[in-house]
mmCIF file with all atom_site columns, C-alpha atoms in Angstrom:
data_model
loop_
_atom_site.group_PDB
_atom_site.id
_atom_site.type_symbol
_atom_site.label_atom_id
_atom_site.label_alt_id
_atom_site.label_comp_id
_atom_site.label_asym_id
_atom_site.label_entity_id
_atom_site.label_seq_id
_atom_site.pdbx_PDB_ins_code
_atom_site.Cartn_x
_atom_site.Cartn_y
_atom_site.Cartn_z
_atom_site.occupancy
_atom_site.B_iso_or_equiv
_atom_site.pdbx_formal_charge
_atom_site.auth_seq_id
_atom_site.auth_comp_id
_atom_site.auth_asym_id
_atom_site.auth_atom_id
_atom_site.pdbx_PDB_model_num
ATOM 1   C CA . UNK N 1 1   ? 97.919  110.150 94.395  1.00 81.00 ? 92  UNK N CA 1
ATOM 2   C CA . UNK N 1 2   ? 98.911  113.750 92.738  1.00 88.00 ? 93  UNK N CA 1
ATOM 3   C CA . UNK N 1 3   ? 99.660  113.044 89.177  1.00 94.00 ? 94  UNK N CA 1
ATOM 4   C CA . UNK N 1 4   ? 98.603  109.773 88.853  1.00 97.00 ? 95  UNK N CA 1
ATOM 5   C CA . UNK N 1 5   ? 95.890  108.177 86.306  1.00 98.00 ? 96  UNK N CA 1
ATOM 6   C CA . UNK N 1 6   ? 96.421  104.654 86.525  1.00 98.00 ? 97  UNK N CA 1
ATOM 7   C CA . UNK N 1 7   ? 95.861  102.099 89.265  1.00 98.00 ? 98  UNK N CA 1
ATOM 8   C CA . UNK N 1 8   ? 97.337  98.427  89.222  1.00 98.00 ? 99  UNK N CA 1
ATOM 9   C CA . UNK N 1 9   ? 96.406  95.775  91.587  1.00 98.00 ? 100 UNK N CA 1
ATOM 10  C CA . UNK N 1 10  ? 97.429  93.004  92.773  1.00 98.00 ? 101 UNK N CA 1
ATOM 11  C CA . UNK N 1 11  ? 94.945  90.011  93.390  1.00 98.00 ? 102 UNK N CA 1
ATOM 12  C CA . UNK N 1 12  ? 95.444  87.727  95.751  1.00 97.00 ? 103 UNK N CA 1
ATOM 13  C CA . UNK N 1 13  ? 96.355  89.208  99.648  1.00 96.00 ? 104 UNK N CA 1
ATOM 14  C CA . UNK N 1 14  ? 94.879  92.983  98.328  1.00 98.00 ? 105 UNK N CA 1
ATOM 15  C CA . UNK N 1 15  ? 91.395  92.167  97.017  1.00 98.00 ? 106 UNK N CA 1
ATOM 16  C CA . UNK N 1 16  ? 90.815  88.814  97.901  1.00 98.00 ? 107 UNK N CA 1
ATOM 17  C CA . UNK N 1 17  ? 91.734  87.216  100.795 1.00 97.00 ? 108 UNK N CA 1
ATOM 18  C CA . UNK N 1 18  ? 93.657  84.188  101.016 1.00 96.00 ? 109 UNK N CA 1
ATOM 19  C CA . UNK N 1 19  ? 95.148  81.747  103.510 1.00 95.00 ? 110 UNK N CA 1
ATOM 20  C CA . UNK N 1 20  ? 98.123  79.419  102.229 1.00 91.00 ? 111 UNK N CA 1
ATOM 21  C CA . UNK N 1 21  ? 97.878  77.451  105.144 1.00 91.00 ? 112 UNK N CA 1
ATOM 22  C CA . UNK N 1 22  ? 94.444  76.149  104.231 1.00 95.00 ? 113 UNK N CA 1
ATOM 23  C CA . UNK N 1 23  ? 95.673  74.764  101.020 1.00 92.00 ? 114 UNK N CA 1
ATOM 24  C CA . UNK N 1 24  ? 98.793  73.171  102.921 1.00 91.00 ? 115 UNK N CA 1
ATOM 25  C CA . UNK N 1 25  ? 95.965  71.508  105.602 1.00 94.00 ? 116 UNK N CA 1
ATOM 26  C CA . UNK N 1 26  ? 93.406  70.491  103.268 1.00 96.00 ? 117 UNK N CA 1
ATOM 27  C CA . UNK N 1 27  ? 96.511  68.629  101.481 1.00 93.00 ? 118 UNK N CA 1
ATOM 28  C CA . UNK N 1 28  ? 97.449  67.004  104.785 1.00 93.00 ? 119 UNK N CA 1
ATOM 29  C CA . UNK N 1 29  ? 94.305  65.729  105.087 1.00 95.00 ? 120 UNK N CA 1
ATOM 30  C CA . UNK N 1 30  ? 94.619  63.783  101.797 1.00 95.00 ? 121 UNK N CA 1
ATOM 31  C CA . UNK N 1 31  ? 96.688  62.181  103.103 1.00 93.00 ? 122 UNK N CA 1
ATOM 32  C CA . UNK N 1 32  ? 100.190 64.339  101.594 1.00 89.00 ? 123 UNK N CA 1
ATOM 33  C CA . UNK N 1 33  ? 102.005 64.614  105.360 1.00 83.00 ? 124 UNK N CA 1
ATOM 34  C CA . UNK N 1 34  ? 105.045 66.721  103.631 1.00 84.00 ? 125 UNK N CA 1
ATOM 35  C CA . UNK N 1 35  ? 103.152 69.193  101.651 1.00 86.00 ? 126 UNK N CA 1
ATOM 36  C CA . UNK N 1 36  ? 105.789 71.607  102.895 1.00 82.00 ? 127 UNK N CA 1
ATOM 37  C CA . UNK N 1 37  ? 108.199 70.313  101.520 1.00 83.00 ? 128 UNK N CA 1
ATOM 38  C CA . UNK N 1 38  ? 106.377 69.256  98.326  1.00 80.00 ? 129 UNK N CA 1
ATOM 39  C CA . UNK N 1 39  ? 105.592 72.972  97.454  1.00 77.00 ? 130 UNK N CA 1
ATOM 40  C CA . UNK N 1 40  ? 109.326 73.562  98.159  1.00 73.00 ? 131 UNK N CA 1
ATOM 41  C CA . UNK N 1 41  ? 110.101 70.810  95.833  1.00 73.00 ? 132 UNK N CA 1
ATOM 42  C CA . UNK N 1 42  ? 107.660 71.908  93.063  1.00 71.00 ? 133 UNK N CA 1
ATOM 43  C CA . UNK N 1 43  ? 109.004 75.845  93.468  1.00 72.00 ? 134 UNK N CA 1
ATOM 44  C CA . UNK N 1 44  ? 112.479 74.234  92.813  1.00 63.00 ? 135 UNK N CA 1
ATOM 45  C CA . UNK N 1 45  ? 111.677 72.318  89.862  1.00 71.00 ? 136 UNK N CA 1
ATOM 46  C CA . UNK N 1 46  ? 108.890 74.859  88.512  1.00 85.00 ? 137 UNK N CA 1
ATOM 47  C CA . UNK N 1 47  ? 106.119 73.300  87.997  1.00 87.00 ? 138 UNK N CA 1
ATOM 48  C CA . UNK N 1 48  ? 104.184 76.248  90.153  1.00 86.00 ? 139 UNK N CA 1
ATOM 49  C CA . UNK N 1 49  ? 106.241 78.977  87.680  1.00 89.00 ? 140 UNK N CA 1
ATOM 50  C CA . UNK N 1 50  ? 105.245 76.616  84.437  1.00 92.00 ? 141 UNK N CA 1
ATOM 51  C CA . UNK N 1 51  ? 101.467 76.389  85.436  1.00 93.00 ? 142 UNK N CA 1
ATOM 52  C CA . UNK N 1 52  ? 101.321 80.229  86.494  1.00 93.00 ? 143 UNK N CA 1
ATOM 53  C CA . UNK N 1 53  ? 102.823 81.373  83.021  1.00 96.00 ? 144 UNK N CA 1
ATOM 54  C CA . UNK N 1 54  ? 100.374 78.880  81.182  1.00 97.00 ? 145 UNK N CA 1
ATOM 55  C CA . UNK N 1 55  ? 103.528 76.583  79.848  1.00 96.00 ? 146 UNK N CA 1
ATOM 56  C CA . UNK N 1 56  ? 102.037 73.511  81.666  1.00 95.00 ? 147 UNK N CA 1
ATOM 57  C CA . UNK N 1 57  ? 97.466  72.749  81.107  1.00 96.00 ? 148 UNK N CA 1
ATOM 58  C CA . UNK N 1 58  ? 95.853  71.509  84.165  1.00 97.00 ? 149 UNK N CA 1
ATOM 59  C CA . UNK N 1 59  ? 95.622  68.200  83.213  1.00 97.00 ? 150 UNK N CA 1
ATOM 60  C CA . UNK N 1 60  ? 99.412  68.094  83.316  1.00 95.00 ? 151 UNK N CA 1
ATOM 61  C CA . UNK N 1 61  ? 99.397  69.865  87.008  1.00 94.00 ? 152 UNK N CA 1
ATOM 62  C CA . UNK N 1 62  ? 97.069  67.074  87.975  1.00 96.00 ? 153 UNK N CA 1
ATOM 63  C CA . UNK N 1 63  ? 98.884  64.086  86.612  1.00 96.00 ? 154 UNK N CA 1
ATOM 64  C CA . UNK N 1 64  ? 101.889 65.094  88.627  1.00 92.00 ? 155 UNK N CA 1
ATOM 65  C CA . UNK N 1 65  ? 99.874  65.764  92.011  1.00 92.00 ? 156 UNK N CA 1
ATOM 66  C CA . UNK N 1 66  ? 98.965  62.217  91.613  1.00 95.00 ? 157 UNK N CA 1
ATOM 67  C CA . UNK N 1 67  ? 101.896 61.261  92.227  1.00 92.00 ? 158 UNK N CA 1
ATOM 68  C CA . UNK N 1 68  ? 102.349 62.188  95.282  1.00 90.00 ? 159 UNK N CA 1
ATOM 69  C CA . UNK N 1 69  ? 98.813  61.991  96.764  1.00 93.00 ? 160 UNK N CA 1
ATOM 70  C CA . UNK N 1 70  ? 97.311  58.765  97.954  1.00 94.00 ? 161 UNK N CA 1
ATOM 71  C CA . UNK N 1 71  ? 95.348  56.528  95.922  1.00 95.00 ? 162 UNK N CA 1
ATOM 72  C CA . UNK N 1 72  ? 92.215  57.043  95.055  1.00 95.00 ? 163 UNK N CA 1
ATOM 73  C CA . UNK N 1 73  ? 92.049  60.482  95.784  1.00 97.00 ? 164 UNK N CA 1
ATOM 74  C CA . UNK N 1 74  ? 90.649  62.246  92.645  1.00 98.00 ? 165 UNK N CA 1
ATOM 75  C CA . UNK N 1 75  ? 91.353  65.218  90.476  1.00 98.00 ? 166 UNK N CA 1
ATOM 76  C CA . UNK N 1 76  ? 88.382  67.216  92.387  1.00 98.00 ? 167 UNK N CA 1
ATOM 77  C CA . UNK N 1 77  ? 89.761  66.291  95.444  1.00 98.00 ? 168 UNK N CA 1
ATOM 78  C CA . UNK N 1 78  ? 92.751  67.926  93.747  1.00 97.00 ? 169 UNK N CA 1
ATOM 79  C CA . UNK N 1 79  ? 91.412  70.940  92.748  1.00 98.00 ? 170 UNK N CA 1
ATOM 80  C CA . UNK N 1 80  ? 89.416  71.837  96.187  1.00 98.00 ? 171 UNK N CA 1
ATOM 81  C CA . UNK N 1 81  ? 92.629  71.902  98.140  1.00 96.00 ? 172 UNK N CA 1
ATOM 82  C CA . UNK N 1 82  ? 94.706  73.679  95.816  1.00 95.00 ? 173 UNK N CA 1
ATOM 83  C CA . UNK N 1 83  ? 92.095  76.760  96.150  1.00 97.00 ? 174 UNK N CA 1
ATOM 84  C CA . UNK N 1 84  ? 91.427  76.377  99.791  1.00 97.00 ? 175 UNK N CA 1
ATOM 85  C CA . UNK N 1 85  ? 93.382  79.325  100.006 1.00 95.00 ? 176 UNK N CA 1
ATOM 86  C CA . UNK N 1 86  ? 90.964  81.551  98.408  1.00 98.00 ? 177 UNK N CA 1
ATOM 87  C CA . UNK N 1 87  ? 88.921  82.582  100.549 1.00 98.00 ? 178 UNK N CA 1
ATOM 88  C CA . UNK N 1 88  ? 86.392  85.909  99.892  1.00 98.00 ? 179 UNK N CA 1
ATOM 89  C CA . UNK N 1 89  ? 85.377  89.198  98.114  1.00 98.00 ? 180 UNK N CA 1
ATOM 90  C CA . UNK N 1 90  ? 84.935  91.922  100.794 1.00 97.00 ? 181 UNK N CA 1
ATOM 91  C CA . UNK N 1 91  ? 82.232  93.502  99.494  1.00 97.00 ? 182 UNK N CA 1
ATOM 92  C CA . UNK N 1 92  ? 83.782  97.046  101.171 1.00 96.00 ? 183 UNK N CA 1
ATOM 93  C CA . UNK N 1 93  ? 86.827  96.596  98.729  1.00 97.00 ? 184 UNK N CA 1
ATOM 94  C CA . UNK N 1 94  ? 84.614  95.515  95.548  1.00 97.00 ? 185 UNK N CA 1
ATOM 95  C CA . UNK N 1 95  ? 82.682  98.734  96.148  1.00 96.00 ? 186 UNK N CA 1
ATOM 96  C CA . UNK N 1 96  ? 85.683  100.600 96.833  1.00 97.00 ? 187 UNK N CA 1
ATOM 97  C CA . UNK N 1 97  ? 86.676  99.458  93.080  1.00 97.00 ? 188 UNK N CA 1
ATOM 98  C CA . UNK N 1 98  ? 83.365  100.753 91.694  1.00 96.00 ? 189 UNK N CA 1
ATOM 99  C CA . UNK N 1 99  ? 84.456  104.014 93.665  1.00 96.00 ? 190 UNK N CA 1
ATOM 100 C CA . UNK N 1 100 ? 87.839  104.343 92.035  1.00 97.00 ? 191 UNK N CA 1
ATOM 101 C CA . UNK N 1 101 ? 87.447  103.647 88.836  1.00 96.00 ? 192 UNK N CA 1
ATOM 102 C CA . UNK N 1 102 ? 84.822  106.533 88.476  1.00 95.00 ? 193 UNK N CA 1
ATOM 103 C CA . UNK N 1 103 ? 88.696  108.721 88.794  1.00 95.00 ? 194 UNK N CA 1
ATOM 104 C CA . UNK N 1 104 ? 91.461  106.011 87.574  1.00 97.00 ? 195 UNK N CA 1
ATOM 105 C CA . UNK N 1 105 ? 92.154  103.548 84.899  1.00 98.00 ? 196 UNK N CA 1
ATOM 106 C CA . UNK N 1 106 ? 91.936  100.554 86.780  1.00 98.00 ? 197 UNK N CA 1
ATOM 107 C CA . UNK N 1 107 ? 94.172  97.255  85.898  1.00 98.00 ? 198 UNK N CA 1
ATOM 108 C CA . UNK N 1 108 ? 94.128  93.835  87.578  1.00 98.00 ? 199 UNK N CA 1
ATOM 109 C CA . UNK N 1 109 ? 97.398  92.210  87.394  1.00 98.00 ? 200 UNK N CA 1
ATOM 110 C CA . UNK N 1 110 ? 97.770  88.686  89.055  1.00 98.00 ? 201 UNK N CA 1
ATOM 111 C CA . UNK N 1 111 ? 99.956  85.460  89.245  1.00 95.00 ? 202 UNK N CA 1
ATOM 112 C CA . UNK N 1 112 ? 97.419  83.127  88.858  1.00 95.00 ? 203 UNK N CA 1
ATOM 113 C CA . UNK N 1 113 ? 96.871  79.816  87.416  1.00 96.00 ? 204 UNK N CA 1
ATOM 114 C CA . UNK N 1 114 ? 93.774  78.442  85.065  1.00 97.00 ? 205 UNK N CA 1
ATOM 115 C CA . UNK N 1 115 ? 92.367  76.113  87.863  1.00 98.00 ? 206 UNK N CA 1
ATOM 116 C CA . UNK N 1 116 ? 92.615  79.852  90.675  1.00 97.00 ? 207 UNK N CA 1
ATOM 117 C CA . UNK N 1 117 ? 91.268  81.981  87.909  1.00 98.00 ? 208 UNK N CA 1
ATOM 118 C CA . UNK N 1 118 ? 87.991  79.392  87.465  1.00 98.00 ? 209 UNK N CA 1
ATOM 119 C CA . UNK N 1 119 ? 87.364  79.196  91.431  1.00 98.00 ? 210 UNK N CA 1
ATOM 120 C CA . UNK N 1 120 ? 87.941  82.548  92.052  1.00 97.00 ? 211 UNK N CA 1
ATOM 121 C CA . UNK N 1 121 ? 85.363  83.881  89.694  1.00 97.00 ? 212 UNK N CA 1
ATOM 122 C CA . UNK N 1 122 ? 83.183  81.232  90.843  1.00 98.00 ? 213 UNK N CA 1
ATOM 123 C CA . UNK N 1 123 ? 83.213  82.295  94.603  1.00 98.00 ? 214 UNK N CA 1
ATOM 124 C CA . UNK N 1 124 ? 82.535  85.819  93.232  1.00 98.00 ? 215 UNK N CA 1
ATOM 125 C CA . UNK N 1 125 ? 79.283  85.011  91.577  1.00 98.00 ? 216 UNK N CA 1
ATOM 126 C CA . UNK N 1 126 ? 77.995  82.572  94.559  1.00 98.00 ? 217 UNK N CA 1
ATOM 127 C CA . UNK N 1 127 ? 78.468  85.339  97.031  1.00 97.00 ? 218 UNK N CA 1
ATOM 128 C CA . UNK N 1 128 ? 78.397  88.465  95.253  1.00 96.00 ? 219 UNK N CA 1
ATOM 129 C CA . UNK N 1 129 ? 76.249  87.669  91.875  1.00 97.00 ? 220 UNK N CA 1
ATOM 130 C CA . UNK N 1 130 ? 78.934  88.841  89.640  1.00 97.00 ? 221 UNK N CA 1
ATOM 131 C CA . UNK N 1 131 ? 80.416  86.684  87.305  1.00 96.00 ? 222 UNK N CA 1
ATOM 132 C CA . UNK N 1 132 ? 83.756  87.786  86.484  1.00 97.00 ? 223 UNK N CA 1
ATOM 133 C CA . UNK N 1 133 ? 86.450  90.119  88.149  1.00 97.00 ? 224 UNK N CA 1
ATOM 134 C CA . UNK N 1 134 ? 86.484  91.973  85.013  1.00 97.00 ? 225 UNK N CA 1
ATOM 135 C CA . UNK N 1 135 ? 83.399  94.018  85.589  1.00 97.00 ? 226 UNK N CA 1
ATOM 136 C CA . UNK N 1 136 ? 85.900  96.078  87.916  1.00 98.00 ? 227 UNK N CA 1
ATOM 137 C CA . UNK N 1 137 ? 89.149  96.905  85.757  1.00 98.00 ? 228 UNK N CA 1
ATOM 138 C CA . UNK N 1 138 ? 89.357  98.318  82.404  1.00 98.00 ? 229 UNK N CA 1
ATOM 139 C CA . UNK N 1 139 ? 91.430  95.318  81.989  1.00 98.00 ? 230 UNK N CA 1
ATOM 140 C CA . UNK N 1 140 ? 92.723  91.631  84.055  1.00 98.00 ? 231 UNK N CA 1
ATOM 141 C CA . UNK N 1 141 ? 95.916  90.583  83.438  1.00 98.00 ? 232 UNK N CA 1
ATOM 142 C CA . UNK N 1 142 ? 96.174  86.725  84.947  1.00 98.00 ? 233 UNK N CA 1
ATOM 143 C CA . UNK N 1 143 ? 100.099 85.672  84.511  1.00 97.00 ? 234 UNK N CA 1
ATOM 144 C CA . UNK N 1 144 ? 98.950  81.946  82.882  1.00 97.00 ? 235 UNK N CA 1
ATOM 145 C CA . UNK N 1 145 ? 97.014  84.115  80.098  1.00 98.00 ? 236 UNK N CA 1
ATOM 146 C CA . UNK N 1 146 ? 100.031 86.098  79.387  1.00 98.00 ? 237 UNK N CA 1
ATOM 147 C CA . UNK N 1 147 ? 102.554 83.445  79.609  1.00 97.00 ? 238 UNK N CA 1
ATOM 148 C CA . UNK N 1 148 ? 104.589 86.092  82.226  1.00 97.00 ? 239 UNK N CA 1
ATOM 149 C CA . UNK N 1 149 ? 104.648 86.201  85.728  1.00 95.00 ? 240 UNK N CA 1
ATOM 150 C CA . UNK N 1 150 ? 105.512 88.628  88.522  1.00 96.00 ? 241 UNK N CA 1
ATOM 151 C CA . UNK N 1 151 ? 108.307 89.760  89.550  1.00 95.00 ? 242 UNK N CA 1
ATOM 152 C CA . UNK N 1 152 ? 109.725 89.757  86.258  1.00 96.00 ? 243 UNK N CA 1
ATOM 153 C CA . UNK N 1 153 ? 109.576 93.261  84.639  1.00 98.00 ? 244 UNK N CA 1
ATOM 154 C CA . UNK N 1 154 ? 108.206 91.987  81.337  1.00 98.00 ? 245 UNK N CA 1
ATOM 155 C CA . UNK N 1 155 ? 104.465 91.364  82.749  1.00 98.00 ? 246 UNK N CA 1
ATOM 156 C CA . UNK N 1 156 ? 104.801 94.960  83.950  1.00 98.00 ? 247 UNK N CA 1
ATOM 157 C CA . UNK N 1 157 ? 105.595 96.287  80.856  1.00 98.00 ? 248 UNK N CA 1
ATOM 158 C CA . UNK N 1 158 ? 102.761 94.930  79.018  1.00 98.00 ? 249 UNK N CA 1
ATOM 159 C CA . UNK N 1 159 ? 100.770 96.191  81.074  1.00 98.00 ? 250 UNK N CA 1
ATOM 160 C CA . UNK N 1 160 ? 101.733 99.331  80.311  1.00 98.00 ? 251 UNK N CA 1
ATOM 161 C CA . UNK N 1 161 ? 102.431 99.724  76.397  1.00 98.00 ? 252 UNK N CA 1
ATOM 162 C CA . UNK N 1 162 ? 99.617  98.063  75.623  1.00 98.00 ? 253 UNK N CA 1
ATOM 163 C CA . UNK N 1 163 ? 97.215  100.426 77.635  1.00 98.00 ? 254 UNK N CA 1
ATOM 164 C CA . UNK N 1 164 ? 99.691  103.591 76.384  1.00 98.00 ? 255 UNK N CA 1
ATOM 165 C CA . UNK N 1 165 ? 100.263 103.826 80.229  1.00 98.00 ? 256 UNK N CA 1
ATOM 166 C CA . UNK N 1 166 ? 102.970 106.411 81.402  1.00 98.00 ? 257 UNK N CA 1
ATOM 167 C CA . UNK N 1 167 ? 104.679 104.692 84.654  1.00 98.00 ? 258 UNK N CA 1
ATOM 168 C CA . UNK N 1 168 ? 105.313 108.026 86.216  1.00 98.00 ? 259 UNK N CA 1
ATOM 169 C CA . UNK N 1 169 ? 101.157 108.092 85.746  1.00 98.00 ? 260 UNK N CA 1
ATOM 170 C CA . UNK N 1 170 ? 100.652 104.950 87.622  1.00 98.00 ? 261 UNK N CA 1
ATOM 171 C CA . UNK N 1 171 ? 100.510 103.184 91.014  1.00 98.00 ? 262 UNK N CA 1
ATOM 172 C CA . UNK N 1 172 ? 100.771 99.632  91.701  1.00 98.00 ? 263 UNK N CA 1
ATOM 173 C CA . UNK N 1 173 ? 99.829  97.631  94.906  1.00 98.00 ? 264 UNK N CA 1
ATOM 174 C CA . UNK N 1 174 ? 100.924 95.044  95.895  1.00 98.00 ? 265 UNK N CA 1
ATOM 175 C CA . UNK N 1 175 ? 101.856 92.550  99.005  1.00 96.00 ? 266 UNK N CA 1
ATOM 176 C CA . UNK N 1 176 ? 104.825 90.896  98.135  1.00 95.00 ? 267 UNK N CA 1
ATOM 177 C CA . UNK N 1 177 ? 107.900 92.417  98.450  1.00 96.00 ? 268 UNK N CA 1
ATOM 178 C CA . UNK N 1 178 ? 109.838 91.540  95.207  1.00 96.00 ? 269 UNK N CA 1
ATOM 179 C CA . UNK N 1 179 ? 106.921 92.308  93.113  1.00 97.00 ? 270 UNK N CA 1
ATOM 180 C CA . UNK N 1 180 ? 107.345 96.054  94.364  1.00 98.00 ? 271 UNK N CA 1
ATOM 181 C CA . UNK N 1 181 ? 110.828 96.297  93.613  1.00 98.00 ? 272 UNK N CA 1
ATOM 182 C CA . UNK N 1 182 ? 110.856 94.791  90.511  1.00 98.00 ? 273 UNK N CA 1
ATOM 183 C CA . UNK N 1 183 ? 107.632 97.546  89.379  1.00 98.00 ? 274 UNK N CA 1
ATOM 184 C CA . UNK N 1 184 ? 110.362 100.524 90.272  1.00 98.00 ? 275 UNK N CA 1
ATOM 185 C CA . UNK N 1 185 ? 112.472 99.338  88.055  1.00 98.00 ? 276 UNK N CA 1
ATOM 186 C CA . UNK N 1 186 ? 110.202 100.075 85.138  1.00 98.00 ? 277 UNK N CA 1
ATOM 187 C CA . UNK N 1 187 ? 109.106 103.357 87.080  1.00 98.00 ? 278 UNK N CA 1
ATOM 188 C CA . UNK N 1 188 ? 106.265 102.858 88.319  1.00 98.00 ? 279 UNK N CA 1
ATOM 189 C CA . UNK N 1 189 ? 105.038 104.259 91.750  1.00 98.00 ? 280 UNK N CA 1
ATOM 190 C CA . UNK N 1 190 ? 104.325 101.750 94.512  1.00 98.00 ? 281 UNK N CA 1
ATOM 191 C CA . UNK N 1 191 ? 102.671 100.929 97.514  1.00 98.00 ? 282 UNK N CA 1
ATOM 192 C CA . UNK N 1 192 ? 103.578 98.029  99.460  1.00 98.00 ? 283 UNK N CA 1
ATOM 193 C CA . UNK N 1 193 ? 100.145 96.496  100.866 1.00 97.00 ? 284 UNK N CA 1
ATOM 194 C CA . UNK N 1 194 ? 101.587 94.732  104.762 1.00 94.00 ? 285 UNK N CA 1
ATOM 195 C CA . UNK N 1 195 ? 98.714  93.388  106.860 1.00 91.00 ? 286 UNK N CA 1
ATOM 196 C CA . UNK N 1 196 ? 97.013  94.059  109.091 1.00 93.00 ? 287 UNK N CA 1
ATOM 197 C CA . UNK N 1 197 ? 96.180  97.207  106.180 1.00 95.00 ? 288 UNK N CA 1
ATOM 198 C CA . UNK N 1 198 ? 94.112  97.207  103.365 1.00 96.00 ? 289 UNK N CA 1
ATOM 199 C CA . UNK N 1 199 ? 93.472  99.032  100.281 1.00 97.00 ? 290 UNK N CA 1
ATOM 200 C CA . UNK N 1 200 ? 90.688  100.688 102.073 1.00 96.00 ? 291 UNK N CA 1
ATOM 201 C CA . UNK N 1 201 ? 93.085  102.051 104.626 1.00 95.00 ? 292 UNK N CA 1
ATOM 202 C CA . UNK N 1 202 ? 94.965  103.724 101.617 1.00 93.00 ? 293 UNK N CA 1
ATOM 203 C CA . UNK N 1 203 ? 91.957  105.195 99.881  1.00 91.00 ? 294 UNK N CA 1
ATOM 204 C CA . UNK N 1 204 ? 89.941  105.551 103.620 1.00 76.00 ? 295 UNK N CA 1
ATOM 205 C CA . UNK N 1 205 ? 88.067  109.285 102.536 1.00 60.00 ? 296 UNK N CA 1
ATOM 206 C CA . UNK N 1 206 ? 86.419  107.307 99.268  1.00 52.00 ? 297 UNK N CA 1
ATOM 207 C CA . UNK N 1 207 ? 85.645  103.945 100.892 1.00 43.00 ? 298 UNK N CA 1
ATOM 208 C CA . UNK N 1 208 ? 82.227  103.424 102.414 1.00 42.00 ? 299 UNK N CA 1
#
């Protein structure tokens, strides 16, 4: 961490944990069998990319997940098993944040959707009492706000001229692969988050 200012994280997999395989079972158990290959489908024709860069509203995301759910099932029904894959906070890494940001610029950068953004801050404030992510990063960048989405280098470099950020200044984290790569191409320094670590395995001497 010689040199550098400016910390970037990635959400989803670094501070909160998730589990896609809940979302894929609580969508079985509506009754969608092929969810699979659904989310396949929906990757191919991009209505995941279109409602993480804000081009499609909710309402529109939910009209076409009716059509392939049963009937009868309803647009909370809807909503709970698209985030079943959030999961939780751990209050070690929250405090870790609190901890870091006492030394860095922190920065929150996330593909996320409206309907992920709304649960997520939800689950923080039932089980930590704090309403928003924001109270930990000089500023959130959520992909559907910004109309840009990892790994395209754009997102990246908003991040960075509109925080006067010098890339050879700054670390991101992240665990997905592509997302790395495509942040050294703008220059900035990276650390590629695989499980079973965690960001208080990088930062162990300042966690509690």
């Amino acid at each position: 961490m010689q040199g550098i200012k400016n910390i970037i994280f990635d959400l989803g997999g670094v501070i909160l944990n998730i589990d896609y395989q809940k979302t894929n079972d609580a969508f079985i158990a509506l009754g969608v069998t092929n969810f699979h290959e659904l989310y396949s489908q929906f990757k191919g024709s991009h209505l995941f990319d279109n409602l993480e860069t804000g081009h499609i509203s909710t309402a529109d995301f939910l009209q076409e997940m009716h059509k392939h759910v049963p009937a009868g099932v309803t647009d909370e029904q809807i909503i709970d098993a698209w985030c079943a894959m959030l999961l939780d906070f751990p209050l070690q890494r929250l405090q870790l944040l609190q901890q870091l940001r006492q030394q860095y610029n922190l920065y929150l950068l996330s593909n996320t959707n409206a309907i992920h953004l709304e649960r997520f801050n939800q689950i923080l404030m039932e089980s930590r009492g704090i309403p928003s992510l924001a109270e930990f990063f000089d500023k959130t960048y959520y992909s559907h706000l910004v109309g840009l989405r990892k790994p395209g280098t754009e997102i990246y470099e908003v991040v960075l001229q509109e925080n006067g950020l010098k890339a050879g200044e700054t670390v991101f984290i992240d665990d997905t692969l592509p997302n790395i790569e495509a942040a050294k191409k703008v220059g900035l320094h990276t650390i590629h988050l695989l499980p079973p670590k965690t960001i208080l395995d990088i930062f162990r001497p300042m966690a509690v």
